[in-house]
Short mmCIF file of C-alpha atoms and ligand atoms in Angstrom, two decimals:
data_model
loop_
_atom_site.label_atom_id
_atom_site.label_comp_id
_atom_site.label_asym_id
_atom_site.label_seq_id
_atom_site.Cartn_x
_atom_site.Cartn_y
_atom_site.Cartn_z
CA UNK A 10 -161.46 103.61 72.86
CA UNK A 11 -165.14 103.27 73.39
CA UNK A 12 -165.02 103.66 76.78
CA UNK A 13 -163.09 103.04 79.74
CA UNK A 14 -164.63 101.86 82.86
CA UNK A 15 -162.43 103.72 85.72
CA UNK A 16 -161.30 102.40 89.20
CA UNK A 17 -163.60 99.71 89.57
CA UNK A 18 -162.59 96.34 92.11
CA UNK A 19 -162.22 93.51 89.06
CA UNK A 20 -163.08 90.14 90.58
CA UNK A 21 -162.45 87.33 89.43
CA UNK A 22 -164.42 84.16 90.13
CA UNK A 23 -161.69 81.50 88.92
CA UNK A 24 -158.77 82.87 90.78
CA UNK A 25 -161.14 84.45 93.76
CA UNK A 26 -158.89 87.88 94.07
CA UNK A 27 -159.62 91.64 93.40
CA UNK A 28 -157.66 94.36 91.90
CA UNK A 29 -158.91 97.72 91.44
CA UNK A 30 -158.31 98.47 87.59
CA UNK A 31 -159.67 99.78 84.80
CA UNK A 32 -161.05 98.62 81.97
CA UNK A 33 -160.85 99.54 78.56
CA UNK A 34 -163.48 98.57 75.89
CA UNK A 35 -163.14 98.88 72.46
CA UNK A 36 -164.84 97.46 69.16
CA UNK A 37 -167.21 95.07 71.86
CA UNK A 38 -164.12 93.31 72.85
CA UNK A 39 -161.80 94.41 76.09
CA UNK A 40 -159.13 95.77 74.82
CA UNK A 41 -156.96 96.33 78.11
CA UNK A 42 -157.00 96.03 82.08
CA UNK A 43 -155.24 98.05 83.84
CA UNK A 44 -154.69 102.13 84.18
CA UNK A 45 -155.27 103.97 81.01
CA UNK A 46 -156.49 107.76 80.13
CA UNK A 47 -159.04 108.63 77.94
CA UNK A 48 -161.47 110.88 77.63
CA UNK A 49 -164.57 108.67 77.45
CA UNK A 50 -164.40 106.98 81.13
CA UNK A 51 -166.54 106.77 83.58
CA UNK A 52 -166.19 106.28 87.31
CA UNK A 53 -166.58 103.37 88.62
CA UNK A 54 -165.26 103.67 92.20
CA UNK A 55 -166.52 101.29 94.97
CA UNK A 56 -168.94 99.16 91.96
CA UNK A 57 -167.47 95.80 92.23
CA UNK A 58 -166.66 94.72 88.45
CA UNK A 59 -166.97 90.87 87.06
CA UNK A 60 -168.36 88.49 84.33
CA UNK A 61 -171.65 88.79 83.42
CA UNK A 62 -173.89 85.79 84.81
CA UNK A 63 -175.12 82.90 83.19
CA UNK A 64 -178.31 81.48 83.67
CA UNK A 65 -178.58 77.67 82.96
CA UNK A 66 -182.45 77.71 83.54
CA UNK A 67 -184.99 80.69 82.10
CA UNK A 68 -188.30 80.37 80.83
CA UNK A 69 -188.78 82.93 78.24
CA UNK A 70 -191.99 82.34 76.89
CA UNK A 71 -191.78 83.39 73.68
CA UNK A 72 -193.05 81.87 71.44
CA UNK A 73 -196.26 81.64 72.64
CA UNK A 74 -196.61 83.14 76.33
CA UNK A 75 -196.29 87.25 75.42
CA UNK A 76 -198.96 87.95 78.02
CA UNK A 77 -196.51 86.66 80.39
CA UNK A 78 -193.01 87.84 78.94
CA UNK A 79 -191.50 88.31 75.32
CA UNK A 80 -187.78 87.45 74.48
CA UNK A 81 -187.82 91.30 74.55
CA UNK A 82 -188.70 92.11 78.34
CA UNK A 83 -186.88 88.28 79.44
CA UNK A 84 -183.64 89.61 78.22
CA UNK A 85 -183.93 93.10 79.30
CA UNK A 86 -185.24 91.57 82.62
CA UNK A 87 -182.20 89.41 82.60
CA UNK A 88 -180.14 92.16 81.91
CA UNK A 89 -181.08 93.86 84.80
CA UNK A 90 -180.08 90.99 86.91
CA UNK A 91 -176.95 91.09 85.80
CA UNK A 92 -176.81 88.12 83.56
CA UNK A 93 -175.35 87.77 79.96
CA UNK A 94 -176.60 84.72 79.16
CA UNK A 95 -179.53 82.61 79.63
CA UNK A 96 -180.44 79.26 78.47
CA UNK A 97 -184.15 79.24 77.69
CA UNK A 98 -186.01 76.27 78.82
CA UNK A 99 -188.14 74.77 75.59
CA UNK A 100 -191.90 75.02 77.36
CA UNK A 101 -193.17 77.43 74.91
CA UNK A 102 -195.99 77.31 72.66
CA UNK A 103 -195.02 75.63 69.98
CA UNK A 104 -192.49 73.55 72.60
CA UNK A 105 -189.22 73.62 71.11
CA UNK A 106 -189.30 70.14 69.86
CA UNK A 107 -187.91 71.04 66.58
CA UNK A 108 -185.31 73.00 64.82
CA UNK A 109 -187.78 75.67 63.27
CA UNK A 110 -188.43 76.94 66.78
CA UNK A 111 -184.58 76.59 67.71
CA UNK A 112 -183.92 78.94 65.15
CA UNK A 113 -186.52 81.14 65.70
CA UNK A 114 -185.32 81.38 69.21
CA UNK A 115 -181.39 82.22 68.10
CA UNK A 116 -182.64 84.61 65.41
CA UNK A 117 -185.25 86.55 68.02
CA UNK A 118 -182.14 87.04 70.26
CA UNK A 119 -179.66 88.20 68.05
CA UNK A 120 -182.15 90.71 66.96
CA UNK A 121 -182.69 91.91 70.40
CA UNK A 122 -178.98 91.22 70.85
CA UNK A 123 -179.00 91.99 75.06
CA UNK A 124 -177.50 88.65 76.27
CA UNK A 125 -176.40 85.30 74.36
CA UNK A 126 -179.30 83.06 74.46
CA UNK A 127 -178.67 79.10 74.15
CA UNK A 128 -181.96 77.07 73.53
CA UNK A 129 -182.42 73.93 75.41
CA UNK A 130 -184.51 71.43 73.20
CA UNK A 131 -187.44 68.96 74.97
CA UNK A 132 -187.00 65.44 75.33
CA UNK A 133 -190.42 64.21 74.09
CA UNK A 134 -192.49 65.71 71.29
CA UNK A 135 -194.46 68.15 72.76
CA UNK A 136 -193.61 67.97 76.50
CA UNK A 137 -195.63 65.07 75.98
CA UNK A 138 -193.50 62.12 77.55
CA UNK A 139 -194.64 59.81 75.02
CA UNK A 140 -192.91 59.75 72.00
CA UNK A 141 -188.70 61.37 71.77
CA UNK A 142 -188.14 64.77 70.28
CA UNK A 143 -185.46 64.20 66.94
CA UNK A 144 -182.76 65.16 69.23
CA UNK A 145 -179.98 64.75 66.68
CA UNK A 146 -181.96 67.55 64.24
CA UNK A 147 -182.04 69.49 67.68
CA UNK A 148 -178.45 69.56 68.51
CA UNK A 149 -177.57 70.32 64.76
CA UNK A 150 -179.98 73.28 64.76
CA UNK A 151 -177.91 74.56 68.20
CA UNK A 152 -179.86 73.01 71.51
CA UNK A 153 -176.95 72.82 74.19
CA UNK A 154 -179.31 70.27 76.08
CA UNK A 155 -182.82 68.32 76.32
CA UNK A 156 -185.17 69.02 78.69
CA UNK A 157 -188.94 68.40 79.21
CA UNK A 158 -188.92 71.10 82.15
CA UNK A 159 -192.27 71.97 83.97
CA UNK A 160 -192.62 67.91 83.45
CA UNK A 161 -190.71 64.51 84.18
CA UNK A 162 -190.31 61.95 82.05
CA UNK A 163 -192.82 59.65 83.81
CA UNK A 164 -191.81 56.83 80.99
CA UNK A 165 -188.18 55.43 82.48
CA UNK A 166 -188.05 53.74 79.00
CA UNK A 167 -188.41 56.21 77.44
CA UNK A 168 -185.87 58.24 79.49
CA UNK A 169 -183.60 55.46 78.88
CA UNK A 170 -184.00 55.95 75.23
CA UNK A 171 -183.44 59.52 75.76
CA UNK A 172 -180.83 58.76 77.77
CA UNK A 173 -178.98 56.65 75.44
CA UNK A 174 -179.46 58.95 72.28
CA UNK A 175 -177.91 61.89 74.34
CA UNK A 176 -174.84 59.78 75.25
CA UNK A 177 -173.81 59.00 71.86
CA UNK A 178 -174.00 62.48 70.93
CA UNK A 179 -172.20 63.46 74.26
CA UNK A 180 -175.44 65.59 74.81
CA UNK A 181 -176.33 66.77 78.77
CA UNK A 182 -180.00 66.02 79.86
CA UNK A 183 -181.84 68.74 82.13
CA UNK A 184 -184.42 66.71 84.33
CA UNK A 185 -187.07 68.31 86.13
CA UNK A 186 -188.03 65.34 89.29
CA UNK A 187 -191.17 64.83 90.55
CA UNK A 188 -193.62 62.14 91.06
CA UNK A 189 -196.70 63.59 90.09
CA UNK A 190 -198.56 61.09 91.92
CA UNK A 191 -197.02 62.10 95.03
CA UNK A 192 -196.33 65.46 94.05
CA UNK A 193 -200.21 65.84 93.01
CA UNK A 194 -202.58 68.57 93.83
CA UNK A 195 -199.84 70.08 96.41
CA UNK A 196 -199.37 73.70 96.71
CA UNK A 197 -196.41 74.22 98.91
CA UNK A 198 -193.83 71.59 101.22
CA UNK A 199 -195.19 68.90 102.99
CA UNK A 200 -194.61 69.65 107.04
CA UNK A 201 -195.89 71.53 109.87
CA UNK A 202 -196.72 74.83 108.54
CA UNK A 203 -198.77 73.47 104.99
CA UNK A 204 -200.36 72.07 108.09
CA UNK A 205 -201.14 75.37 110.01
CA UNK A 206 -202.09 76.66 106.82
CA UNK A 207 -204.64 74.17 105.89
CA UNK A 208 -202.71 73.40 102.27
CA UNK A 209 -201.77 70.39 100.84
CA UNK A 210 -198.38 69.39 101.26
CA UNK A 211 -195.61 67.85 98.40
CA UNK A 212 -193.80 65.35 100.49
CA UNK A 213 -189.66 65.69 99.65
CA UNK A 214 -190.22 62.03 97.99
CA UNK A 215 -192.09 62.97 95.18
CA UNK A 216 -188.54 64.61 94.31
CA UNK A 217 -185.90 62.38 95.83
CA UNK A 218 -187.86 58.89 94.44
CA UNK A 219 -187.49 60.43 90.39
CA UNK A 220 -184.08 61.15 91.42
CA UNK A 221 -183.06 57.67 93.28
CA UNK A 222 -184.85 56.12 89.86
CA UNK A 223 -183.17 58.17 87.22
CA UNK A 224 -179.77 57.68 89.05
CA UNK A 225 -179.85 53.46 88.35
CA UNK A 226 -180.82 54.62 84.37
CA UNK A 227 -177.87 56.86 84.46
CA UNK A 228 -175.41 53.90 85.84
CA UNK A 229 -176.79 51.90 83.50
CA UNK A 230 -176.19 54.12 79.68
CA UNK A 231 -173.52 56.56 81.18
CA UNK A 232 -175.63 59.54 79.89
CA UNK A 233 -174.47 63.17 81.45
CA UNK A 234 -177.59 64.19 83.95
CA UNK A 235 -178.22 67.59 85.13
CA UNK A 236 -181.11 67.72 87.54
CA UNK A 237 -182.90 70.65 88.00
CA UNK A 238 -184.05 72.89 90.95
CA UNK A 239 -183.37 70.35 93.95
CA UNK A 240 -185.01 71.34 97.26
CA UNK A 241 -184.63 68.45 99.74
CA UNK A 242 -182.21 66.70 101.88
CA UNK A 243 -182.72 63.12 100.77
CA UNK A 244 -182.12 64.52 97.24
CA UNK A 245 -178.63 66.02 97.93
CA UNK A 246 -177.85 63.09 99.87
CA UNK A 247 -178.28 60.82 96.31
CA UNK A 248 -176.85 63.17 94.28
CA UNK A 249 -173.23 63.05 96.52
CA UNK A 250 -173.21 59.48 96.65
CA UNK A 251 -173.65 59.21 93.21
CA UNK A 252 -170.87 61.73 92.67
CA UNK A 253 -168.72 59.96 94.86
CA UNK A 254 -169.77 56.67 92.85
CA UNK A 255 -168.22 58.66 90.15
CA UNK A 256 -171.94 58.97 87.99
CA UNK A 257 -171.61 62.01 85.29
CA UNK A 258 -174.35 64.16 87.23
CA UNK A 259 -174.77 67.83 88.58
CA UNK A 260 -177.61 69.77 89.87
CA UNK A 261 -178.47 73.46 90.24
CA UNK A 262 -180.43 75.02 93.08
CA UNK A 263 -182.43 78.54 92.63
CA UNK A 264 -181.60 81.31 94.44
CA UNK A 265 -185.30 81.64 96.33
CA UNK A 266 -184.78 78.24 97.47
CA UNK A 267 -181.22 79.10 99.29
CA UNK A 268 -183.22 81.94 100.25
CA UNK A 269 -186.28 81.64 101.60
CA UNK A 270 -188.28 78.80 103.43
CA UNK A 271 -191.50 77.45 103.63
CA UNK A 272 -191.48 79.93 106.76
CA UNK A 273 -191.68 82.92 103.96
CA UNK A 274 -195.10 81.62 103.09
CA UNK A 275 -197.07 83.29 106.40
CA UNK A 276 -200.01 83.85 104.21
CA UNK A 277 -202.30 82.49 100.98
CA UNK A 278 -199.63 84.64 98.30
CA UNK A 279 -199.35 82.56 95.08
CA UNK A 280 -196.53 84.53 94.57
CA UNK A 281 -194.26 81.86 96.80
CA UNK A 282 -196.08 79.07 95.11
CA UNK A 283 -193.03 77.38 93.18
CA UNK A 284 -191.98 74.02 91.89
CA UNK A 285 -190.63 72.09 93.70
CA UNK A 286 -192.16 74.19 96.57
CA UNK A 287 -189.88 76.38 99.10
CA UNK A 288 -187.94 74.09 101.25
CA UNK A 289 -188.50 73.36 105.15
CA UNK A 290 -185.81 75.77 107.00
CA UNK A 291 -183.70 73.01 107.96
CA UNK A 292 -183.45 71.96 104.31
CA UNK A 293 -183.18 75.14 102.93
CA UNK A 294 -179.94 75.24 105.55
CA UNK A 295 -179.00 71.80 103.64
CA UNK A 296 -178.79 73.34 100.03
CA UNK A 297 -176.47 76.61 101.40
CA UNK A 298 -173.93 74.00 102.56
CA UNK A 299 -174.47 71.83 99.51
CA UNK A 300 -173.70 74.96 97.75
CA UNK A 301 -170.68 75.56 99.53
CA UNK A 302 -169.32 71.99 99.39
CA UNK A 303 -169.65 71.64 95.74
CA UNK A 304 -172.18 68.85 96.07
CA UNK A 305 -174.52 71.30 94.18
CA UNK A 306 -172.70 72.73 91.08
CA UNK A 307 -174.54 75.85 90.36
CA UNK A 308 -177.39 78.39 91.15
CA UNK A 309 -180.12 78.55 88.23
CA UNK A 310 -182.73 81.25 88.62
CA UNK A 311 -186.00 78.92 87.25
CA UNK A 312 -186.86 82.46 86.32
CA UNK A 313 -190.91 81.58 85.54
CA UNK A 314 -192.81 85.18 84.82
CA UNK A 315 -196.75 84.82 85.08
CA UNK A 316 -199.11 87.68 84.56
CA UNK A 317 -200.53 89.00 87.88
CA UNK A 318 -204.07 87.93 86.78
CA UNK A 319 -202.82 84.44 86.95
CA UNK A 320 -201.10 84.36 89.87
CA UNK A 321 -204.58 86.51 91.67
CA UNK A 322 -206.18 83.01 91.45
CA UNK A 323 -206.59 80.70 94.64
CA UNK A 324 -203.53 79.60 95.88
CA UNK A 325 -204.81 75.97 94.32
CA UNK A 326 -205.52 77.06 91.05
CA UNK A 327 -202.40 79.55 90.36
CA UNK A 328 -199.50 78.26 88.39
CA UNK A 329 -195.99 77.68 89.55
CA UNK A 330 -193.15 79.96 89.45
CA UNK A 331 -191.64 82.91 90.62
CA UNK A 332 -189.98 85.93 88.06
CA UNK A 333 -186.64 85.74 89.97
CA UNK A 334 -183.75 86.52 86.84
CA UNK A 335 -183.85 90.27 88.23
CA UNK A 336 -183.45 89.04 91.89
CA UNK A 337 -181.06 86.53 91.73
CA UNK A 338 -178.09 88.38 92.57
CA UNK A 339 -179.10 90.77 95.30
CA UNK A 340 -180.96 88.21 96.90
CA UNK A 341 -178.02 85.86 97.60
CA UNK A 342 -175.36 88.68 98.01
CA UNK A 343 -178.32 89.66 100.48
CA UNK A 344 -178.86 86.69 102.47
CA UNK A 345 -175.51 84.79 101.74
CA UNK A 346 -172.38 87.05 100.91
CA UNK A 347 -173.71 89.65 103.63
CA UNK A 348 -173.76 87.63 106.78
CA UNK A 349 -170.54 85.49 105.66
CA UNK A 350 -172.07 82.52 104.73
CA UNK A 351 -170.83 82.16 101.40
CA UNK A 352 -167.83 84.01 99.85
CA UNK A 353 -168.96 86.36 96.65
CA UNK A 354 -166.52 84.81 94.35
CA UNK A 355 -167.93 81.10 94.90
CA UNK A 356 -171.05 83.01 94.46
CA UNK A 357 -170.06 84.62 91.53
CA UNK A 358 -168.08 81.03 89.96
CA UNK A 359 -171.90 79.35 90.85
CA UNK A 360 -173.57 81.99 88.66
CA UNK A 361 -170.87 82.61 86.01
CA UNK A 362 -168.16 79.60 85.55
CA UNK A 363 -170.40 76.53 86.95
CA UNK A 364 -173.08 77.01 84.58
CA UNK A 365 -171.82 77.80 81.54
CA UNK A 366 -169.27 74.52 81.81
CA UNK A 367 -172.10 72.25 82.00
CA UNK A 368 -173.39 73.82 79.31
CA UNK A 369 -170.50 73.48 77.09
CA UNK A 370 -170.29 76.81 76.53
CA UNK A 371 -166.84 78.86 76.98
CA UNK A 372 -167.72 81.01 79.98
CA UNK A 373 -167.39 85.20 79.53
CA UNK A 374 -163.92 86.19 81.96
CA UNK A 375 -162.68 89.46 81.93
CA UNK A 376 -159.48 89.19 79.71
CA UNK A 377 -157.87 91.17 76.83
CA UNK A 378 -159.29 90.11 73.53
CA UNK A 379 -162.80 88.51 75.03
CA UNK A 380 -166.00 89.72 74.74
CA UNK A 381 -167.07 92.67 77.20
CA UNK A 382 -169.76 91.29 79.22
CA UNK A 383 -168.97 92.52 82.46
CA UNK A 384 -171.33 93.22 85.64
CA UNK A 385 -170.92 96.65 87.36
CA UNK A 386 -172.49 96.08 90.69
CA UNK A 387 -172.77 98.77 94.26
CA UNK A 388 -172.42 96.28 96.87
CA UNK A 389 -173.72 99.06 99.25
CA UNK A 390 -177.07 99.97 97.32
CA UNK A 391 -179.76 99.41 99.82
CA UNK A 392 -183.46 99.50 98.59
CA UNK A 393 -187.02 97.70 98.59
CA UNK A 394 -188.35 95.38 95.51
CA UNK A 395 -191.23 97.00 94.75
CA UNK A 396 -193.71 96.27 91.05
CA UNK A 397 -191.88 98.61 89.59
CA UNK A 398 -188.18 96.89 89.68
CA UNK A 399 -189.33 94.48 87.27
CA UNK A 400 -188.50 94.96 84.01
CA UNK A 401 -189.80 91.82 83.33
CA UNK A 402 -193.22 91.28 82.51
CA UNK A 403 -193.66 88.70 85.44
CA UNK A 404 -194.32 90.60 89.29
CA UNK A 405 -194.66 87.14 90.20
CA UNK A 406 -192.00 87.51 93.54
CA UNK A 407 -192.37 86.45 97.11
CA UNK A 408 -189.82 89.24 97.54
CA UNK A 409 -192.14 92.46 96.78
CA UNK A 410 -192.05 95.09 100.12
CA UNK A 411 -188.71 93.50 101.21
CA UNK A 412 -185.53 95.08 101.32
CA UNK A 413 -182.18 94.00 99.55
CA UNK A 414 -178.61 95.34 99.68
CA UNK A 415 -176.24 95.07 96.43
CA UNK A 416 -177.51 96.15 93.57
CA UNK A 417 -176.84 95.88 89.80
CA UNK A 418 -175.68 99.29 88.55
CA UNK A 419 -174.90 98.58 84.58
CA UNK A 420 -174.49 95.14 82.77
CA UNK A 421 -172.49 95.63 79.48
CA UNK A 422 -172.86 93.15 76.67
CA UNK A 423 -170.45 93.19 73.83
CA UNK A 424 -169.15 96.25 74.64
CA UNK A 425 -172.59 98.13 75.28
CA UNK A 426 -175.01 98.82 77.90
CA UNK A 427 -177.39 95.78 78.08
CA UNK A 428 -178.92 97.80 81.12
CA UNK A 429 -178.33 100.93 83.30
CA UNK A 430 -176.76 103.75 82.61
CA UNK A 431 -172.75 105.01 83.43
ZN1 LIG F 8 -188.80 72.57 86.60
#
């Protein structure tokens, strides 16, 4: 036996019960559940124990962006968040438009070999929106989707195309939605405090019109449609009725934006400047009981790291983003599974299940003969984020100098310790 994690509470997100087990690892697989002896255990008493998370949406960076984060520190930070896979987004530098930077991509993580990484491939050459990507050379090389993230497709032909191509190759597309000529030169959400504050406002349209467009192109080819990071009430309000219409769509919502409102941003701090920006309170309210009522399928981090030199500029001039893969968890178990809100096995089935079906991907469950990529979490853990939590390059967070409960204590990945120690 390699080791044998002792008396921990096993959840499991599928069948939302808890037993308190053990769990024996051997050879990277899990080789039993349930009491066993052996001499290398370790105690895992109280530490909740389940499937390691899966992140639909991470920017990496790499290639490209190492001042901001290599595949190195993004998986260690993502590690530390609990997560055992990630999906990276394809806005580096060179965009992953082709299969040389695919496979760069797969071959960078299995060096590093801390969580399965799946590479999402852009739509148009370049991020560019003007020509299409060879999507078919994409999804040989091992994209699990398209996405032109950080951009929309402003082109609806284009999309269509796009659109089409991924249908007959039964191919998911990831669309980020914004008007950029309603969405243009805003910092945070349109409404009475952008006021207060003297900053330009994004109105909710600039999302919910790209959605209410791209909707009529999906009912038209049949193409499967993910949409990114909603924030606003209009768009969950389109994205139901077009479930209900029976439309092959699903949407993710981050964790800051079920979090934290446009009421978080009391002062000039880039670090809550996001995209789409941090929702009015009464939408943010929206999105938790979207969450719980399925209409949104899953919680993406957007995890976007940016150096702090960047994110010193003016509010105007810094970029979007927040470095949230590390926060993720605590945050919601925090704000959600604390005060009742939301049960921590939908939480967990969000994070975990949700994202890795849309995906395609077989998701990691705790079960004899699977992988061991488990989660060892102290529900009780209180302390403050402070710089120094991150172990990702990015201390881009709205969240630094406030306290969280729940913390990640060890995340094991194939049978070792992606991060902490037992
Ligand atoms: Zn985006």
């Amino acid at each position: 036996m390699d080791i044998v994690l002792k008396n921990g509470i096993l959840l499991d997100p599928i069948l939302k019960n808890k037993k308190r087990t053990d769990i024996a690892i051997k050879n990277g697989l899990i080789h039993s559940i349930g009491k066993t002896n052996s001499t290398q255990e370790v105690d895992c008493s109280g530490y909740f124990l389940f499937p390691s998370l899966f992140d639909l949406h991470t920017h990496l960076r790499e290639p490209g962006f190492e001042t901001s984060e290599t595949m190195e520190t993004g998986l260690a930070a993502a590690a530390h968040g609990g997560y055992g896979t990630v999906c990276a987004m394809p806005n580096s530098l060179p965009v992953n438009d082709s299969p040389v930077i695919t496979k760069y991509i797969k071959y960078r993580a299995k060096e590093i070999d801390k969580c399965n990484v799946y590479p999402i491939g852009a739509i148009s050459e370049g991020l560019s929106g003007k020509s299409l990507s060879d999507m078919y050379s994409l999804k040989d090389a091992g994209v699990i989707a398209y996405s032109d993230d950080g951009f929309p497709v402003e082109n609806a032909l284009l999309l269509k195309k796009a659109m089409k191509i991924a249908k007959s190759i039964d191919m998911p597309l990831f669309l980020h939605e914004e008007d950029k000529n309603l969405s243009e030169n805003g910092v945070m959400r349109a409404g009475e405090i952008a006021l207060r504050l003297g900053l330009t406002g994004i109105p909710s349209s600039a999302e919910s019109s790209m959605i209410a467009r791209d909707l009529e192109i999906v009912r038209e080819t049949g193409a499967r449609v993910h949409f990114c990071h909603i924030s606003c009430a209009r768009s969950i309000q389109l994205i139901r009725e077009a479930k209900k219409a029976g439309l092959p769509v699903s949407c993710e919502v981050t964790p800051n934006h079920l979090a934290l409102s446009d009421e978080d941003i009391r002062r000039y701090d880039a670090n809550a400047k996001v995209n789409p920006p941090l929702p009015s309170k009464s939408d943010r309210e929206l999105l938790v009981a979207a969450l719980a009522d399925g209409t949104i399928d899953l919680v993406a981090t957007d995890h976007a790291p940016h150096t702090a030199d960047m994110k010193a500029a003016a509010i105007e001039e810094a970029p979007f983003g927040i470095s949230g893969i590390e926060t993720a968890l605590p945050l919601l178990y925090t704000k959600l599974v604390k005060p009742g809100i939301i049960d921590f096995y939908e939480l967990l089935y969000r994070m975990s299940i949700a994202p890795a079906e849309i995906a395609g991907i077989e998701p990691d469950l705790i079960k004899k003969g699977k992988p061991a990529n488990i989660t060892v979490f102290d529900p009780t853990e209180k302390y403050a984020i402070t710089e120094e939590f991150f172990m990702s390059k990015g201390k881009n967070s709205p969240l630094i100098g406030k306290s969280l409960e729940g913390a990640v204590k060890a995340t094991i990945f194939k049978g070792k310790l992606s991060y902490g120690n037992l």
